[in-house]
Short mmCIF file of C-alpha atoms and ligand atoms in Angstrom, two decimals:
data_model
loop_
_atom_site.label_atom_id
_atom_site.label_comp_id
_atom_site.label_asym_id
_atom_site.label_seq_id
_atom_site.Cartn_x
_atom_site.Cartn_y
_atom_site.Cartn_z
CA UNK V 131 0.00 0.00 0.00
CA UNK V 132 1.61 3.50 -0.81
CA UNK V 133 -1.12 6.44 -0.76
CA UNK V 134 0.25 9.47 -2.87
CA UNK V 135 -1.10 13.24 -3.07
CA UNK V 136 -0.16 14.83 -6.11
CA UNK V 137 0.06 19.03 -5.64
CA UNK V 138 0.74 22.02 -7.40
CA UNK V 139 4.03 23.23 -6.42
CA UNK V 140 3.42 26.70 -7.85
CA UNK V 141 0.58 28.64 -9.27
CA UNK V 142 -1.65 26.08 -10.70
CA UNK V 143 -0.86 24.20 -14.63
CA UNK V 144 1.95 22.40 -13.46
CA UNK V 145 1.25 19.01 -15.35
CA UNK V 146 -0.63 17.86 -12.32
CA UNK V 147 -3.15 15.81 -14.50
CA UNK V 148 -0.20 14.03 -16.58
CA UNK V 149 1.41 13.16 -13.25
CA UNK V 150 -2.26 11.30 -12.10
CA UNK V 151 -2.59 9.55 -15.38
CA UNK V 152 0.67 8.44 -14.91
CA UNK V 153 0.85 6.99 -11.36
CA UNK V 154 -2.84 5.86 -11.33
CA UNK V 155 -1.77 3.08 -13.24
CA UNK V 156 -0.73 1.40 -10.09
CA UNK V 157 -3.75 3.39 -8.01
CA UNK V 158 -7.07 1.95 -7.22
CA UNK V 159 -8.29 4.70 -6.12
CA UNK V 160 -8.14 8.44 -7.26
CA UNK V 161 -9.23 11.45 -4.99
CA UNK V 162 -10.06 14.87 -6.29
CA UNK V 163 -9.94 17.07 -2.61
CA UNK V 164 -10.14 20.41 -3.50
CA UNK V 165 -11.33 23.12 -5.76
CA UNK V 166 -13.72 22.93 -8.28
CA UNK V 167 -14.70 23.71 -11.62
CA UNK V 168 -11.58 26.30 -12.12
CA UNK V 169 -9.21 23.68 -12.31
CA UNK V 170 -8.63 22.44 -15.92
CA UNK V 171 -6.56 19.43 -16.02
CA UNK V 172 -5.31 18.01 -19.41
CA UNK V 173 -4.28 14.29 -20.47
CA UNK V 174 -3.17 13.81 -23.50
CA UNK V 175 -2.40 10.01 -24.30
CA UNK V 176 -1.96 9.41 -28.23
CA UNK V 177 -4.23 11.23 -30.63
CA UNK V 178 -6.69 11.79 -27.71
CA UNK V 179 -6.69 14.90 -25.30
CA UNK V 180 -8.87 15.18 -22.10
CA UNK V 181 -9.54 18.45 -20.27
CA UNK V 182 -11.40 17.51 -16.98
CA UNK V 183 -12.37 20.20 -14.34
CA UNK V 184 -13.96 18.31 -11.59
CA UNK V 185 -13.35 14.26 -12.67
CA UNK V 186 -10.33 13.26 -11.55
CA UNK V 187 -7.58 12.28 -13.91
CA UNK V 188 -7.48 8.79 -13.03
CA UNK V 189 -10.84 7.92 -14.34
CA UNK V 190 -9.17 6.84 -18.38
CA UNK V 191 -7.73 3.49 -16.89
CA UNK V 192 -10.73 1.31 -16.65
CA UNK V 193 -11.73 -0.38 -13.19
CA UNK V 194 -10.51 2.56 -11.41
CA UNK V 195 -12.23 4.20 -9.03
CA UNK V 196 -12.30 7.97 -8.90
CA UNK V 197 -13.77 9.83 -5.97
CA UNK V 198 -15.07 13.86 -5.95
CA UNK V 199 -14.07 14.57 -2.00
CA UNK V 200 -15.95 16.34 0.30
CA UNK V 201 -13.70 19.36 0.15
CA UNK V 202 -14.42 20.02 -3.31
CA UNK V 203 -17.18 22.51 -4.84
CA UNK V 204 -19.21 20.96 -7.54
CA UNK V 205 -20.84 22.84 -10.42
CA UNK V 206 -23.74 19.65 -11.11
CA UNK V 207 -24.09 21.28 -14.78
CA UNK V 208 -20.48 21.38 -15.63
CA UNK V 209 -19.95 17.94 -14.07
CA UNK V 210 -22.88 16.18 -15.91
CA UNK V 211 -21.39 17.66 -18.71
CA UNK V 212 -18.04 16.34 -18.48
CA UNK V 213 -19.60 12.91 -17.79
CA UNK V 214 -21.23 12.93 -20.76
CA UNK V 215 -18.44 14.11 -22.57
CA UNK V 216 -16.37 10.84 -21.30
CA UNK V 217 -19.11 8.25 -21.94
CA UNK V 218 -19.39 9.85 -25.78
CA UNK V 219 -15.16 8.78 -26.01
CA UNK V 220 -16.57 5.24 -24.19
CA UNK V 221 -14.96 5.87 -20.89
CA UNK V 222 -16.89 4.00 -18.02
CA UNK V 223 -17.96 6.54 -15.44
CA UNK V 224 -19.29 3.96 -13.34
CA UNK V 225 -16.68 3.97 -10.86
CA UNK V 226 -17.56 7.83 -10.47
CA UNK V 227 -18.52 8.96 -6.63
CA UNK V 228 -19.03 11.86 -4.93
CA UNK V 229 -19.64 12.94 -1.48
CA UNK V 230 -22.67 13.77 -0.16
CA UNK V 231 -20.59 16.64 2.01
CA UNK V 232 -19.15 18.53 -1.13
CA UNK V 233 -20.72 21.94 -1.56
CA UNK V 234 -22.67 23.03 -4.61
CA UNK V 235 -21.81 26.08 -6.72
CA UNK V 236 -25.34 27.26 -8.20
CA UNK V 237 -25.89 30.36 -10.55
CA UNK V 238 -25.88 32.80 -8.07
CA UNK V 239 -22.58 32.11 -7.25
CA UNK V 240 -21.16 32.56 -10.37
CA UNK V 241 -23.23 35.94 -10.65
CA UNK V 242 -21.26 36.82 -7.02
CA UNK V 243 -17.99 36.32 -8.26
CA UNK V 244 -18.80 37.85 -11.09
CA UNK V 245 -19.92 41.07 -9.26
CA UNK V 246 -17.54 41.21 -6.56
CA UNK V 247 -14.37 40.86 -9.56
CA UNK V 248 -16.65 44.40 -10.53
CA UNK V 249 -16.62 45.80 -7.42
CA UNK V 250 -12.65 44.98 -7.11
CA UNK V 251 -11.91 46.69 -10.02
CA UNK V 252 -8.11 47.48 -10.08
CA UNK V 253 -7.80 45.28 -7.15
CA UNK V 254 -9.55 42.31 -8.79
CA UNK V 255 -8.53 38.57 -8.25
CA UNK V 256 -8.56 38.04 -11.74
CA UNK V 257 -10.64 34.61 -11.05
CA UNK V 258 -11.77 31.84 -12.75
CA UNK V 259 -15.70 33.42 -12.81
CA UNK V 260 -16.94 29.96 -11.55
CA UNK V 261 -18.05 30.87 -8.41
CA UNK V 262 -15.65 29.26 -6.42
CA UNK V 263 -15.12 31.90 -3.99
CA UNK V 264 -19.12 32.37 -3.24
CA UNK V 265 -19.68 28.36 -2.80
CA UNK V 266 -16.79 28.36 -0.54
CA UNK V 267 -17.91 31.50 1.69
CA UNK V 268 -21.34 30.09 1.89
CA UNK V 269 -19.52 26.53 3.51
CA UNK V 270 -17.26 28.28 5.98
CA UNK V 271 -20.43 30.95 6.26
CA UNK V 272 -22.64 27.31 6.94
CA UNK V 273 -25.22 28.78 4.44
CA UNK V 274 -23.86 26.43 1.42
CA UNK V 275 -26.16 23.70 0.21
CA UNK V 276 -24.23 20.60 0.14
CA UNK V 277 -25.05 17.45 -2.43
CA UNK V 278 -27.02 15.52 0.44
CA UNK V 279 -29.32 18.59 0.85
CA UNK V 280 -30.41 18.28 -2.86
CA UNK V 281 -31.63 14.85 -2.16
CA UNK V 282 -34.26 16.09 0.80
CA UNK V 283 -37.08 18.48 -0.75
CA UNK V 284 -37.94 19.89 2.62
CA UNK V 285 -34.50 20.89 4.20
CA UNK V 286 -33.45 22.19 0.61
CA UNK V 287 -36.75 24.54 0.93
CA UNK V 288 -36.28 25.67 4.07
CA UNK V 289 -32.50 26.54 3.22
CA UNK V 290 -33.54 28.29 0.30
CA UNK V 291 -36.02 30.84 2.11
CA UNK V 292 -32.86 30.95 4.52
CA UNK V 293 -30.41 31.91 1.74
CA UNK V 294 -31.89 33.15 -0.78
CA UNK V 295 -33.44 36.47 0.27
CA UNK V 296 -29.95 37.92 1.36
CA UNK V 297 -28.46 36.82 -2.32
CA UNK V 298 -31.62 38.13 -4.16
CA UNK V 299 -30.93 41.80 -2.15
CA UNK V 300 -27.57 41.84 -3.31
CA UNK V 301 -27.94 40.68 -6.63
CA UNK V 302 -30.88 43.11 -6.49
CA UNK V 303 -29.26 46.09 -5.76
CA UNK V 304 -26.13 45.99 -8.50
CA UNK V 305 -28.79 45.62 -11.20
CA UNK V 306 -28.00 41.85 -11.56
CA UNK V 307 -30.86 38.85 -12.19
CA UNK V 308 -32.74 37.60 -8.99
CA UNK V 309 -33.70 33.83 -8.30
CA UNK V 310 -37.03 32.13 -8.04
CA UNK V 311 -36.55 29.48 -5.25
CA UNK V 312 -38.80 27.10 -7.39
CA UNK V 313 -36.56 27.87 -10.51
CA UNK V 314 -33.11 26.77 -8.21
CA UNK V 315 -34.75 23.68 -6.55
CA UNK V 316 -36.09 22.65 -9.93
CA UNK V 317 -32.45 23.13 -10.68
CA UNK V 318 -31.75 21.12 -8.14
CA UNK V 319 -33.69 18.35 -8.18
CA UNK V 320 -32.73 18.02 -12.29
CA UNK V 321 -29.16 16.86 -11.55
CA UNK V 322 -29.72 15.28 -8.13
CA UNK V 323 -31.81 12.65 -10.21
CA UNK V 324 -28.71 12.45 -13.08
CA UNK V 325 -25.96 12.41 -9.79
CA UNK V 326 -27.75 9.96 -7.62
CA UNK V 327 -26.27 7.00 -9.21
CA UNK V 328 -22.46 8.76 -8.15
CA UNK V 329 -23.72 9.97 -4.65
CA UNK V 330 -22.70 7.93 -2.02
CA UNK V 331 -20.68 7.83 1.43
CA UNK V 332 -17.05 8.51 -0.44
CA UNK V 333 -15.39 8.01 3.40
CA UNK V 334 -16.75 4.29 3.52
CA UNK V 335 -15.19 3.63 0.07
CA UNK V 336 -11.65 5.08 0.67
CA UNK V 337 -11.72 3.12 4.61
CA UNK V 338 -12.32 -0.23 3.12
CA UNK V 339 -9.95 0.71 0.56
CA UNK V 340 -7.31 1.44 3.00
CA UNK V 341 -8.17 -1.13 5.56
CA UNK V 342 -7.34 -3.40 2.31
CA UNK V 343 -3.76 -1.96 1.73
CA UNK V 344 -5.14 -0.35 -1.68
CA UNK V 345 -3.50 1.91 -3.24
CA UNK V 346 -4.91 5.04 -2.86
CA UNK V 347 -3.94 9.15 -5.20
CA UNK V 348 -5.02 12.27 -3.91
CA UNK V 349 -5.29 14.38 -7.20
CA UNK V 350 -4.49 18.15 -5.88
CA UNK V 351 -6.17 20.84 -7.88
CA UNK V 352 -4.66 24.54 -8.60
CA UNK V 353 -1.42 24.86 -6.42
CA UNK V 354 0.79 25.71 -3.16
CA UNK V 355 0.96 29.89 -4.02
CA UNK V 356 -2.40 29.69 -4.32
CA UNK V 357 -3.46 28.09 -0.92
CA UNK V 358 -5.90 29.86 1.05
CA UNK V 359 -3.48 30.36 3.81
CA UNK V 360 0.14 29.93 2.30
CA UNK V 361 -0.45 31.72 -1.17
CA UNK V 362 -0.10 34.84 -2.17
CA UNK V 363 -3.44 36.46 -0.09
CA UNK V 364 -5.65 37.96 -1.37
CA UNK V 365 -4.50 36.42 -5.12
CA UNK V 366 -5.33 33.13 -3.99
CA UNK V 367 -8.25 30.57 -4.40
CA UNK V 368 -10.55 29.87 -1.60
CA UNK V 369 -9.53 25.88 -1.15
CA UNK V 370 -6.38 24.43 0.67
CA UNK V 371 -4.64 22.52 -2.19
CA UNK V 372 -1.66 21.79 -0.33
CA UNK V 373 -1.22 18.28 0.71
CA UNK V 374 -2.68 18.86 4.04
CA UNK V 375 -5.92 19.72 1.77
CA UNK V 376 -6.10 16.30 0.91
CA UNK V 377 -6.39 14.71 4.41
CA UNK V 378 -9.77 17.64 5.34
CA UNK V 379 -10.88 17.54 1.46
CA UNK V 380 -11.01 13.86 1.83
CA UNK V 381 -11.81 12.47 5.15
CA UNK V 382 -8.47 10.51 5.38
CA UNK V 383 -6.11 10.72 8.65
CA UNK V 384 -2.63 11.79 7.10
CA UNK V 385 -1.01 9.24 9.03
CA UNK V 386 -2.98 6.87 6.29
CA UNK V 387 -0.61 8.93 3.39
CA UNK V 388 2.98 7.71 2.74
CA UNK V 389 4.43 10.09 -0.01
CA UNK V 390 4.02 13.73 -0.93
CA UNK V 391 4.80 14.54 -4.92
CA UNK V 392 5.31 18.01 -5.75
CA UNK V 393 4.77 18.99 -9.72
CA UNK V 394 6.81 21.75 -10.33
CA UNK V 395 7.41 23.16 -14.76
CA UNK V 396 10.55 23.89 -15.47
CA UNK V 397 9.89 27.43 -15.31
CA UNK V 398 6.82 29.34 -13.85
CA UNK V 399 3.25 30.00 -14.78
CA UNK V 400 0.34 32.82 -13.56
CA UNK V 401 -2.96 33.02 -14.92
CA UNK V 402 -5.27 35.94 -13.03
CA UNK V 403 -3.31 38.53 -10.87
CA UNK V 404 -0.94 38.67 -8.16
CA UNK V 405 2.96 39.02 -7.22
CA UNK V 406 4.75 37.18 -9.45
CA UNK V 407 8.99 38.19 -8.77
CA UNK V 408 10.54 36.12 -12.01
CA UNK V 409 7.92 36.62 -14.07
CA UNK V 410 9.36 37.82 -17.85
CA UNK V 411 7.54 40.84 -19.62
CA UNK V 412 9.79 40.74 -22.47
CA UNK V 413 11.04 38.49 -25.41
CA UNK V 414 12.06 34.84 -23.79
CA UNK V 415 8.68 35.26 -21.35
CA UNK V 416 6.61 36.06 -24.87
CA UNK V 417 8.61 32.53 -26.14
CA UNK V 418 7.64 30.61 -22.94
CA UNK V 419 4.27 31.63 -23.36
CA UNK V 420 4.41 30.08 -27.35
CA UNK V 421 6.54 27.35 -26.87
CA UNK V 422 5.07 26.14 -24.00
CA UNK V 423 1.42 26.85 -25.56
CA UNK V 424 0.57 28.85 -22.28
CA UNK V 425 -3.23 29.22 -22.26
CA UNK V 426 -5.31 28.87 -19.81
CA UNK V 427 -7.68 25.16 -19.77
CA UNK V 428 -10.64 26.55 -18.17
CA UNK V 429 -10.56 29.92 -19.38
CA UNK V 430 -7.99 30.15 -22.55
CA UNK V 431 -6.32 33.21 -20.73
CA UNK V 432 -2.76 33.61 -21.71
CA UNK V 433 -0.93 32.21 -19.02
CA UNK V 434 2.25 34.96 -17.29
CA UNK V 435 5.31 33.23 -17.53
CA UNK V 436 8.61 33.29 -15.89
CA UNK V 437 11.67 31.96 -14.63
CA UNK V 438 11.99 28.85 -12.12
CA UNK V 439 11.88 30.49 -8.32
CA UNK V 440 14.09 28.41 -6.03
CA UNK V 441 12.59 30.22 -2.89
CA UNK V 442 9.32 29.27 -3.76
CA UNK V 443 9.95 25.55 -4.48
CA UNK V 444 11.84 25.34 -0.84
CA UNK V 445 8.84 27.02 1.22
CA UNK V 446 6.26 24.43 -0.80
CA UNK V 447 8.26 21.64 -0.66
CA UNK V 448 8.14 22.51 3.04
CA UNK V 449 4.57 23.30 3.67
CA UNK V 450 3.97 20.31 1.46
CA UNK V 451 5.75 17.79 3.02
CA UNK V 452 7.32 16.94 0.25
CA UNK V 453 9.24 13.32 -0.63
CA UNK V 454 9.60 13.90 -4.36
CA UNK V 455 9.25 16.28 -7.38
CA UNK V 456 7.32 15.87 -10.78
CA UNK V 457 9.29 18.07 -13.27
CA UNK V 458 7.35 19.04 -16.07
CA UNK V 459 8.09 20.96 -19.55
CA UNK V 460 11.85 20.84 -19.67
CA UNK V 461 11.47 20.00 -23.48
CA UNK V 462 10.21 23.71 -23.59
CA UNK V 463 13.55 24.57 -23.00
CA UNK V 464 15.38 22.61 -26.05
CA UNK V 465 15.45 25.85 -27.95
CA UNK V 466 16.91 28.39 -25.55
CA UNK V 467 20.78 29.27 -25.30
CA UNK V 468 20.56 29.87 -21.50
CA UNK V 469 18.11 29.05 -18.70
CA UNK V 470 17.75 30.94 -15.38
CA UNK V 471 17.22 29.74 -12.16
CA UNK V 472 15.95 32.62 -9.45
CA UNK V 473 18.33 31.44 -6.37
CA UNK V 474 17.49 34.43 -3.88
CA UNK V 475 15.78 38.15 -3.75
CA UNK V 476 17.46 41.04 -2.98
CA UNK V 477 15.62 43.98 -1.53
CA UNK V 478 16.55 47.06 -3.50
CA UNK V 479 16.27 49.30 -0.72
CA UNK V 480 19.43 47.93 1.33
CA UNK V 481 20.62 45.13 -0.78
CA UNK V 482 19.68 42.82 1.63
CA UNK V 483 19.30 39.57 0.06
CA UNK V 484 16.88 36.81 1.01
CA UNK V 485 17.71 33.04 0.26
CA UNK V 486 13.87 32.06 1.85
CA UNK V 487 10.82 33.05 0.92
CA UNK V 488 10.18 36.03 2.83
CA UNK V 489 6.52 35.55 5.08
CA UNK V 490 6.16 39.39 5.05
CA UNK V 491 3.95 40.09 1.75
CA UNK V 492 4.46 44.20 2.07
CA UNK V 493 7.95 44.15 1.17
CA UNK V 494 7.54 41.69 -1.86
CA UNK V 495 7.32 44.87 -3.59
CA UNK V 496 11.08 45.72 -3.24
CA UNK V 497 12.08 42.78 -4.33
CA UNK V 498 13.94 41.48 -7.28
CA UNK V 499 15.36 37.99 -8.29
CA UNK V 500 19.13 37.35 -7.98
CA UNK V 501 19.19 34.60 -10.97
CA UNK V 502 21.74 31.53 -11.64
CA UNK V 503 22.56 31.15 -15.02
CA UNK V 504 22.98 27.61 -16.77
CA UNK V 505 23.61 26.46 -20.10
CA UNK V 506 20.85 25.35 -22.82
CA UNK V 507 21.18 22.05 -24.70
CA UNK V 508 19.63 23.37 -27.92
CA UNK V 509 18.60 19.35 -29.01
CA UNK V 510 15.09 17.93 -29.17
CA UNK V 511 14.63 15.79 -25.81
CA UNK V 512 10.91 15.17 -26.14
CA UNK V 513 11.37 11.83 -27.43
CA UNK V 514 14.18 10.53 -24.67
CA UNK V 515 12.58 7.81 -22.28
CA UNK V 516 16.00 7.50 -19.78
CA UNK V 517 17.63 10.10 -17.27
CA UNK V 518 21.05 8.87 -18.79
CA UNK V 519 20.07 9.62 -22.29
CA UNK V 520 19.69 13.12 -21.64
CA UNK V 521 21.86 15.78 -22.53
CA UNK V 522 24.58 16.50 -20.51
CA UNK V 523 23.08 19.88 -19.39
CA UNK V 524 19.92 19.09 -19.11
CA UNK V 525 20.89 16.08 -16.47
CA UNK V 526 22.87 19.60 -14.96
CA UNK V 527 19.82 21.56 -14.87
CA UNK V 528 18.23 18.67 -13.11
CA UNK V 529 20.90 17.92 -10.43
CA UNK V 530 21.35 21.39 -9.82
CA UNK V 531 17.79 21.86 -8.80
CA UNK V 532 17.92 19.07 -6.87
CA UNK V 533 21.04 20.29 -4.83
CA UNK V 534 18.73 23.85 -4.88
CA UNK V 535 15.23 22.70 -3.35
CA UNK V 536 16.67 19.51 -1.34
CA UNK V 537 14.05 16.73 -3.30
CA UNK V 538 14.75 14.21 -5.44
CA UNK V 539 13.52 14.88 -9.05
CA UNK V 540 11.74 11.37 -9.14
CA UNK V 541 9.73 11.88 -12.46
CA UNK V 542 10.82 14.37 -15.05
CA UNK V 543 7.84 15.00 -18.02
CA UNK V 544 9.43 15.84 -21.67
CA UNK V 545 6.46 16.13 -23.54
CA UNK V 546 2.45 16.40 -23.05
CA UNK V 547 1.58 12.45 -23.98
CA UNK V 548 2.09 9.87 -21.18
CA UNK V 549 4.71 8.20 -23.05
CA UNK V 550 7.07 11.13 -22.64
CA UNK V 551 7.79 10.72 -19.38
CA UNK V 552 11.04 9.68 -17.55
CA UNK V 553 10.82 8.03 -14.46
CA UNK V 554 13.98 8.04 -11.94
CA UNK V 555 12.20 5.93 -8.86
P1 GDP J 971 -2.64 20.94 -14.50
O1 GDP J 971 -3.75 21.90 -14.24
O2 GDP J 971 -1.56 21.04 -13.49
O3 GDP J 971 -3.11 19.53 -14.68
O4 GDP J 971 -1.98 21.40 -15.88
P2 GDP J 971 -2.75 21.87 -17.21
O5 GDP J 971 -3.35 20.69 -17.86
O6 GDP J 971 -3.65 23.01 -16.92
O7 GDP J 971 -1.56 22.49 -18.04
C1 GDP J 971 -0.42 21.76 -18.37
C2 GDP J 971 -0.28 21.78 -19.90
O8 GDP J 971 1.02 21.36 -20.24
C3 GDP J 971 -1.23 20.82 -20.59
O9 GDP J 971 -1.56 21.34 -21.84
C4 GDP J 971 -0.38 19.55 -20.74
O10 GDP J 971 -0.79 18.73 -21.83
C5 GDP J 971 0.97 20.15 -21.01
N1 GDP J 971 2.12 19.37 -20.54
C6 GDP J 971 2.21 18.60 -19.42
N2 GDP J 971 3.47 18.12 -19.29
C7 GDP J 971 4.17 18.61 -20.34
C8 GDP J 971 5.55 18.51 -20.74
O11 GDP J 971 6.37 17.88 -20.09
N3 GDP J 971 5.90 19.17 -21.88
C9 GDP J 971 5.02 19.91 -22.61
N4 GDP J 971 5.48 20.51 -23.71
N5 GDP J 971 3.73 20.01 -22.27
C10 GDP J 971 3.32 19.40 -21.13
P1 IMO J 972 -5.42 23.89 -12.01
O1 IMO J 972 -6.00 22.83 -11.11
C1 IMO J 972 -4.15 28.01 -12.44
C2 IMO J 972 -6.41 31.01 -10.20
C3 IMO J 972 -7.23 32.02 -10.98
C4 IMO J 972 -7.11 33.22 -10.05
C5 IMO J 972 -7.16 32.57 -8.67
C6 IMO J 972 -8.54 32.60 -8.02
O2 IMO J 972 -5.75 23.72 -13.43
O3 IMO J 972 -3.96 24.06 -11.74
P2 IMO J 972 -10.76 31.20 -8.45
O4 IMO J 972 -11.61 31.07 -9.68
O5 IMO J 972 -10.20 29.91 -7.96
O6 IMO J 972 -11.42 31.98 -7.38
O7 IMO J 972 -9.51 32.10 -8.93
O8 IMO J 972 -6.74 31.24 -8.84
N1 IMO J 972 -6.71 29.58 -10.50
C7 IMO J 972 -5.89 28.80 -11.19
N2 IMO J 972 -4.73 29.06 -11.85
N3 IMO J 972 -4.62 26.75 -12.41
C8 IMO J 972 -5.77 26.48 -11.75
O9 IMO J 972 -6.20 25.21 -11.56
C9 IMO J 972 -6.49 27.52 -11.14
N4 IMO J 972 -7.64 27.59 -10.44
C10 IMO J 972 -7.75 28.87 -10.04
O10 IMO J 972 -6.69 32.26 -12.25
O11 IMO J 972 -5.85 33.81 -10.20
MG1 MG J 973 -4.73 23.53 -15.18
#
């Protein structure tokens, strides 16, 4: 038995997905935790690519079964959707099951998130517009409807004429559409009737799964800078995807979890707003962005690009937990002469420089990288399948981070498909 979470190491759009199709070969069980419909997660395996926003990766290897935790938000339209989607390319979504404690994001939530990006204005998020934010103040408000409610006509009703009049006045009063209770539990009664056959007690499933030395993935959704609490607040999402995420978003003790992988690209992507040191406004950023096809899954936003940040590997890898990294993208790299590795900041007031990631967010604003500079290989490594195959600097690039962030590089990703993946342990 060896239960894995998979995270973000960095800002979301690591490769996360390609990691989970990889290892849930040997998984029987898959565990979205976190998040919702703002993640976009991409497999590509052949001719065939899958974008999944709430399913979790795992669910292309038949037999497997793949589990929507309880501390994920679930959009029932956009997840019927994607079902469908899956059973049209005759993938069995049988195995499919969600808990009856994850919250629901209905339209007014999306119409909040919406309006309070407005009311931001320069200060905006810059968010997904899914209404992850709303669905997720409503839980920790305890005004959320969760998937069991949709299943009991009478509680839902009475939550509604609990809810509902405070959303209607504010939706009211920016000039935005109001809701007819009967119109949202019509709503909801439409896909508790399509989700019944997935709903069921997701704790029960992973318990007898563990109690049987299965072997169990937590699939992490968006990443480490954007955690809740250890992100860059307020630029942040409104889940925990760090790997202590998956033991709450789940309902498993970490003491049940054996190994922490952190999926980190080669370099750094930013989609919405937010501090982002290393990032590249100029030429080699605009050839990340191409090479790399840097757009966003769920909302085709060009993705900000920049350099790999040392300082921000070493304070996820510690609030992680982390026993390995997932390196993803280095083939983006084959065409570059030199690649840059941020190793510290130095505060341009006094010079002062900082080799950790600094827990004071008002003085990120003096900051500025103090880079490393290696070598390119300039040579196609996309097709390469072994460590020792690789060019010379590349395997440099690769130790060197290593010796940087303290983990072993255990997979290293050269390409999109699953084949193009080199494994080290
Ligand atoms: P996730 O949200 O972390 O699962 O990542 P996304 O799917 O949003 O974005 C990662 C993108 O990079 C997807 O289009 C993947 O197909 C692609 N990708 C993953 N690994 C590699 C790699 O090693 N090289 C290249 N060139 N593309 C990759
Ligand atoms: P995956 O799982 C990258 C970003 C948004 C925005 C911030 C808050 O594919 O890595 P939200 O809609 O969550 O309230 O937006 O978080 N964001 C992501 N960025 N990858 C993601 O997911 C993201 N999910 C949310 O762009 O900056
Ligand atoms: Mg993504």
């Amino acid at each position: 038995m060896t239960n894995i979470v998979i995270v973000g190491g960095q800002w979301g759009d690591e490769g996360k997905a390609k990691i989970i199709d990889l290892l849930s070969e040997k998984a029987d069980l898959v565990i979205r935790y976190q998040g919702g419909c703002n993640a976009g997660h991409t497999v590509v395996t052949g001719d065939q690519t899958y974008k999944f926003h709430l399913i979790p990766s795992g669910i292309l290897y038949p037999g497997k079964i793949c589990l929507i935790g309880n501390g994920t938000v679930i959009n029932p339209q956009v997840l019927t959707e994607e079902i469908e989607n899956l059973k049209a390319k005759n993938i069995d979504t049988s195995n499919l099951y969600i808990s009856p404690f994850a919250h629901l994001t209905l339209p007014y939530h999306i119409d909040l998130d919406e309006l309070h990006e407005e009311f931001l204005q320069n200060n905006k998020i810059g968010t997904t517009k899914r209404g992850i934010g709303p669905t997720y103040i409503d839980k920790v408000g305890r005004t959320g409807i969760r998937i069991e409610d949709i299943y009991e006509k009478e509680a839902l009703n009475s939550k509604f004429d609990m809810i509902l009049p405070q959303k209607n006045m504010v939706l009211k009063q920016y000039g935005k559409k109001t809701y007819e209770k009967e119109e949202l539990i019509e709503f909801c009664q439409k896909y508790a009737e399509i989700l019944k056959p997935h709903v069921t007690d997701t704790t029960e499933i992973t318990r007898n799964a563990i109690y049987k030395g299965k072997n169990i993935l937590f699939e992490g959704a968006q990443g480490a800078m954007l955690d809740i609490d250890h992100g860059t607040y307020p630029f942040v999402t409104s889940s925990s995807p760090v790997a202590g995420g998956a033991s709450t978003g789940s309902g498993v003790g970490f003491t049940h979890i054996q190994k922490v992988i952190g999926v980190f690209k080669a370099y750094i992507t930013r989609v919405g707003e937010g501090p982002f040191l290393t990032e590249l406004n100029n030429d080699e950023g605009e050839k990340l962005q191409q090479i790399g096809k840097e757009f966003g899954t769920t909302t085709g936003r060009k993705r900000r690009c920049g350099w790999f940040d040392v300082l921000i590997a070493k304070y996820s890898a510690f609030i992680n937990g982390l026993t390995g990294i997932a390196l993803t993208k280095i083939d983006v790299f084959d065409d570059f002469d030199e690649i840059k590795i941020c190793i510290a900041y130095k505060d341009k007031r006094n010079g002062k420089l900082y080799h950790d990631y600094p827990a004071n967010t008002y003085i990120h604003k003096h900051l500025e990288p103090v880079y490393e500079t290696m070598p390119g290989w300039k040579q196609d490594i996309s097709q390469i399948k072994s460590f020792s195959n690789l060019p010379v600097n590349a395997q440099s690039f690769i130790y060197r981070l290593e010796l940087l962030t303290g983990i072993p590089i255990e997979i290293i990703s050269v390409g999109p498909d699953r084949e193009q993946t080199i494994t080290r342990s």
